[in-house]
Amino acid sequence: MNKKYIPHIIGLMLELIALIPGMPAFLRIILALLPLLFFSGDLALSYLRRFSKKDYINEYIGSLITVFLTILSGKLVHAAICATLFSAAFAIFKEAYSKAQKRVDEYCKILPKKASIFTPERIKNIPVTHLKAGDTVALKEGDIIPCDGYVLQGSATVDYTNLFGSTEPMHIAAGTSCYSGGIVQDGALTLKASGDAVSSLAFVMEEKTRKAHRMSHTHDKLLGFSKLFQPAFTAFGFLLFVIFVIASGKYGYSMNLFAVVSVASSTLIITKILPLLYHVFLLNARRNGVMFTSTESIEKLARIQTVTPCEGVLAEDLKKFEEINVVATRNGSDAIDAKLYRNKALLEADPSPAYKIALGFFSKKADAQVFDAKAKKAAKGVRIAKAMRGIFYENLGILVIAKLLIIALMFFLKITPAIALIIEFASWMICLVNTTKKI
């Protein structure tokens, strides 16, 4: 058990004791006030930290509103339970999200942490970021090539799946080029670095995948929607409160309904998961041999914006490839020359680093095959984007169902905010698991 959750467990134990029938009123108040003040203070500090960064409407404000409304309903112990559960829920989700992010980061890495270089005295292990052009690197079976360069001596089979998806292992020997990110499957190599690790192909691709974290246009729009939805839903809860007070005269019951609705008002969680979803998308695309240069190119090609169909984009790309094919056929003396001419045209039209390097180390025949597959790879990229977009819709559906369930139970079973919070938090965790399940 994680020690940081011990205060939450102690708080819940105090609150359960306070709920024992026949407990003296003053003792019930004391048992409830201790965790209420402690965990409400924790939520308030978390909110103020975000507030200081001009993030005025964040997930913590909903929790504070719920606790406050539950106090107004006259249920001090229930308010304490809500504060404790909210604090625990945010901590658990943050920890689970961090672990999921770390897991994705590990899969994204295609460069080693250390490199073995020759020095006048001995072979020395240095951080890969300290490599520089001209260093002589020693590689054995199982090592990941840390930089781009050319082989001085030795021979080995190298697997470039990390870079280009499912490709056949390549046999390289003295005098040939090799590229960072490849895995030495058998044999041993001594290579001379043509540049530092930071400027290598693998580092560039690793960074492109990692940069999916930054907020895209889609993420920005969803964040804006979430921040509008939360106060709007809270206003809906207040309207219900007024209607029920007027209709039934039951202030406590009406305030409880208002508090339950405030639990269901949170939608900011989907904006927390979206960067992780982008990251997973890029990673899956790279594994399938599809390399996107940025989050913007995902949105341009695959239309992961969730509202625009992607078939039109694919058709447009295929038309461009066909036009280049026609030009290539006119200018080439035979099939291979035509394909190579088309490859040059494609490279000039779309200087993606993956294809630029592919042109350098594959044979002429393999060059043609790689670029022949470009349209298929674009189609595969669109299919992957559709799958990721499907996961986004699934997450959205899970959150909507959770909120509808909360509202239904509020009317039919008169549930407390604490029960509503458990349902809402369960939906967050399902969304997080759903986002990372394909890693």
mmCIF file with all atom_site columns, C-alpha atoms in Angstrom, residues 301-370:
data_model
loop_
_atom_site.group_PDB
_atom_site.id
_atom_site.type_symbol
_atom_site.label_atom_id
_atom_site.label_alt_id
_atom_site.label_comp_id
_atom_site.label_asym_id
_atom_site.label_entity_id
_atom_site.label_seq_id
_atom_site.pdbx_PDB_ins_code
_atom_site.Cartn_x
_atom_site.Cartn_y
_atom_site.Cartn_z
_atom_site.occupancy
_atom_site.B_iso_or_equiv
_atom_site.pdbx_formal_charge
_atom_site.auth_seq_id
_atom_site.auth_comp_id
_atom_site.auth_asym_id
_atom_site.auth_atom_id
_atom_site.pdbx_PDB_model_num
ATOM 1  C CA . LEU A 1 301 ? -3.764  13.762 -42.927 1.00 0.00 ? 301 LEU A CA 1
ATOM 2  C CA . ALA A 1 302 ? -5.836  11.628 -40.604 1.00 0.00 ? 302 ALA A CA 1
ATOM 3  C CA . ARG A 1 303 ? -8.338  14.173 -39.333 1.00 0.00 ? 303 ARG A CA 1
ATOM 4  C CA . ILE A 1 304 ? -8.249  12.959 -35.737 1.00 0.00 ? 304 ILE A CA 1
ATOM 5  C CA . GLN A 1 305 ? -10.208 16.123 -34.892 1.00 0.00 ? 305 GLN A CA 1
ATOM 6  C CA . THR A 1 306 ? -13.167 13.764 -34.323 1.00 0.00 ? 306 THR A CA 1
ATOM 7  C CA . VAL A 1 307 ? -15.559 15.671 -36.553 1.00 0.00 ? 307 VAL A CA 1
ATOM 8  C CA . THR A 1 308 ? -14.057 15.688 -40.049 1.00 0.00 ? 308 THR A CA 1
ATOM 9  C CA . PRO A 1 309 ? -14.105 12.477 -42.128 1.00 0.00 ? 309 PRO A CA 1
ATOM 10 C CA . CYS A 1 310 ? -10.664 11.409 -43.350 1.00 0.00 ? 310 CYS A CA 1
ATOM 11 C CA . GLU A 1 311 ? -11.660 9.583  -46.572 1.00 0.00 ? 311 GLU A CA 1
ATOM 12 C CA . GLY A 1 312 ? -11.408 12.811 -48.594 1.00 0.00 ? 312 GLY A CA 1
ATOM 13 C CA . VAL A 1 313 ? -7.858  13.467 -47.443 1.00 0.00 ? 313 VAL A CA 1
ATOM 14 C CA . LEU A 1 314 ? -6.787  9.948  -48.372 1.00 0.00 ? 314 LEU A CA 1
ATOM 15 C CA . ALA A 1 315 ? -8.408  10.236 -51.823 1.00 0.00 ? 315 ALA A CA 1
ATOM 16 C CA . GLU A 1 316 ? -6.608  13.550 -52.377 1.00 0.00 ? 316 GLU A CA 1
ATOM 17 C CA . ASP A 1 317 ? -3.252  11.993 -51.470 1.00 0.00 ? 317 ASP A CA 1
ATOM 18 C CA . LEU A 1 318 ? -3.842  9.001  -53.726 1.00 0.00 ? 318 LEU A CA 1
ATOM 19 C CA . LYS A 1 319 ? -4.664  11.376 -56.599 1.00 0.00 ? 319 LYS A CA 1
ATOM 20 C CA . LYS A 1 320 ? -1.357  13.204 -56.020 1.00 0.00 ? 320 LYS A CA 1
ATOM 21 C CA . PHE A 1 321 ? 0.541   9.914  -56.087 1.00 0.00 ? 321 PHE A CA 1
ATOM 22 C CA . GLU A 1 322 ? -1.171  8.939  -59.340 1.00 0.00 ? 322 GLU A CA 1
ATOM 23 C CA . GLU A 1 323 ? -0.227  12.277 -60.942 1.00 0.00 ? 323 GLU A CA 1
ATOM 24 C CA . ILE A 1 324 ? 3.409   11.760 -59.971 1.00 0.00 ? 324 ILE A CA 1
ATOM 25 C CA . ASN A 1 325 ? 3.185   8.220  -61.360 1.00 0.00 ? 325 ASN A CA 1
ATOM 26 C CA . VAL A 1 326 ? 2.174   9.582  -64.760 1.00 0.00 ? 326 VAL A CA 1
ATOM 27 C CA . VAL A 1 327 ? 5.087   12.036 -64.801 1.00 0.00 ? 327 VAL A CA 1
ATOM 28 C CA . ALA A 1 328 ? 7.467   9.298  -63.680 1.00 0.00 ? 328 ALA A CA 1
ATOM 29 C CA . THR A 1 329 ? 6.377   6.934  -66.444 1.00 0.00 ? 329 THR A CA 1
ATOM 30 C CA . ARG A 1 330 ? 6.968   9.571  -69.122 1.00 0.00 ? 330 ARG A CA 1
ATOM 31 C CA . ASN A 1 331 ? 10.478  10.358 -67.909 1.00 0.00 ? 331 ASN A CA 1
ATOM 32 C CA . GLY A 1 332 ? 11.789  6.878  -67.064 1.00 0.00 ? 332 GLY A CA 1
ATOM 33 C CA . SER A 1 333 ? 13.240  4.419  -69.552 1.00 0.00 ? 333 SER A CA 1
ATOM 34 C CA . ASP A 1 334 ? 12.056  1.368  -67.612 1.00 0.00 ? 334 ASP A CA 1
ATOM 35 C CA . ALA A 1 335 ? 9.926   0.496  -64.567 1.00 0.00 ? 335 ALA A CA 1
ATOM 36 C CA . ILE A 1 336 ? 12.709  0.873  -61.980 1.00 0.00 ? 336 ILE A CA 1
ATOM 37 C CA . ASP A 1 337 ? 13.916  4.215  -63.389 1.00 0.00 ? 337 ASP A CA 1
ATOM 38 C CA . ALA A 1 338 ? 10.333  5.477  -63.485 1.00 0.00 ? 338 ALA A CA 1
ATOM 39 C CA . LYS A 1 339 ? 9.822   4.544  -59.847 1.00 0.00 ? 339 LYS A CA 1
ATOM 40 C CA . LEU A 1 340 ? 13.096  6.149  -58.826 1.00 0.00 ? 340 LEU A CA 1
ATOM 41 C CA . TYR A 1 341 ? 12.165  9.361  -60.661 1.00 0.00 ? 341 TYR A CA 1
ATOM 42 C CA . ARG A 1 342 ? 8.850   9.308  -58.848 1.00 0.00 ? 342 ARG A CA 1
ATOM 43 C CA . ASN A 1 343 ? 10.685  8.768  -55.558 1.00 0.00 ? 343 ASN A CA 1
ATOM 44 C CA . LYS A 1 344 ? 12.695  11.938 -56.168 1.00 0.00 ? 344 LYS A CA 1
ATOM 45 C CA . ALA A 1 345 ? 9.501   13.860 -56.908 1.00 0.00 ? 345 ALA A CA 1
ATOM 46 C CA . LEU A 1 346 ? 7.876   12.499 -53.730 1.00 0.00 ? 346 LEU A CA 1
ATOM 47 C CA . LEU A 1 347 ? 10.905  13.404 -51.666 1.00 0.00 ? 347 LEU A CA 1
ATOM 48 C CA . GLU A 1 348 ? 10.890  16.976 -52.996 1.00 0.00 ? 348 GLU A CA 1
ATOM 49 C CA . ALA A 1 349 ? 7.153   17.255 -52.376 1.00 0.00 ? 349 ALA A CA 1
ATOM 50 C CA . ASP A 1 350 ? 7.271   15.784 -48.870 1.00 0.00 ? 350 ASP A CA 1
ATOM 51 C CA . PRO A 1 351 ? 10.752  15.830 -47.263 1.00 0.00 ? 351 PRO A CA 1
ATOM 52 C CA . SER A 1 352 ? 9.825   13.584 -44.348 1.00 0.00 ? 352 SER A CA 1
ATOM 53 C CA . PRO A 1 353 ? 13.025  12.551 -42.482 1.00 0.00 ? 353 PRO A CA 1
ATOM 54 C CA . ALA A 1 354 ? 12.038  8.887  -42.473 1.00 0.00 ? 354 ALA A CA 1
ATOM 55 C CA . TYR A 1 355 ? 11.795  8.711  -46.259 1.00 0.00 ? 355 TYR A CA 1
ATOM 56 C CA . LYS A 1 356 ? 14.815  10.946 -46.798 1.00 0.00 ? 356 LYS A CA 1
ATOM 57 C CA . ILE A 1 357 ? 17.007  8.517  -44.839 1.00 0.00 ? 357 ILE A CA 1
ATOM 58 C CA . ALA A 1 358 ? 15.318  5.501  -46.432 1.00 0.00 ? 358 ALA A CA 1
ATOM 59 C CA . LEU A 1 359 ? 16.472  6.831  -49.789 1.00 0.00 ? 359 LEU A CA 1
ATOM 60 C CA . GLY A 1 360 ? 20.033  6.778  -48.446 1.00 0.00 ? 360 GLY A CA 1
ATOM 61 C CA . PHE A 1 361 ? 20.467  3.261  -47.126 1.00 0.00 ? 361 PHE A CA 1
ATOM 62 C CA . PHE A 1 362 ? 18.119  0.998  -49.088 1.00 0.00 ? 362 PHE A CA 1
ATOM 63 C CA . SER A 1 363 ? 19.173  -0.494 -52.419 1.00 0.00 ? 363 SER A CA 1
ATOM 64 C CA . LYS A 1 364 ? 17.742  1.035  -55.610 1.00 0.00 ? 364 LYS A CA 1
ATOM 65 C CA . LYS A 1 365 ? 15.179  -1.732 -55.898 1.00 0.00 ? 365 LYS A CA 1
ATOM 66 C CA . ALA A 1 366 ? 14.272  -1.377 -52.217 1.00 0.00 ? 366 ALA A CA 1
ATOM 67 C CA . ASP A 1 367 ? 14.035  2.406  -52.704 1.00 0.00 ? 367 ASP A CA 1
ATOM 68 C CA . ALA A 1 368 ? 11.334  1.868  -55.286 1.00 0.00 ? 368 ALA A CA 1
ATOM 69 C CA . GLN A 1 369 ? 9.486   -0.603 -53.066 1.00 0.00 ? 369 GLN A CA 1
ATOM 70 C CA . VAL A 1 370 ? 9.587   1.730  -50.074 1.00 0.00 ? 370 VAL A CA 1
#
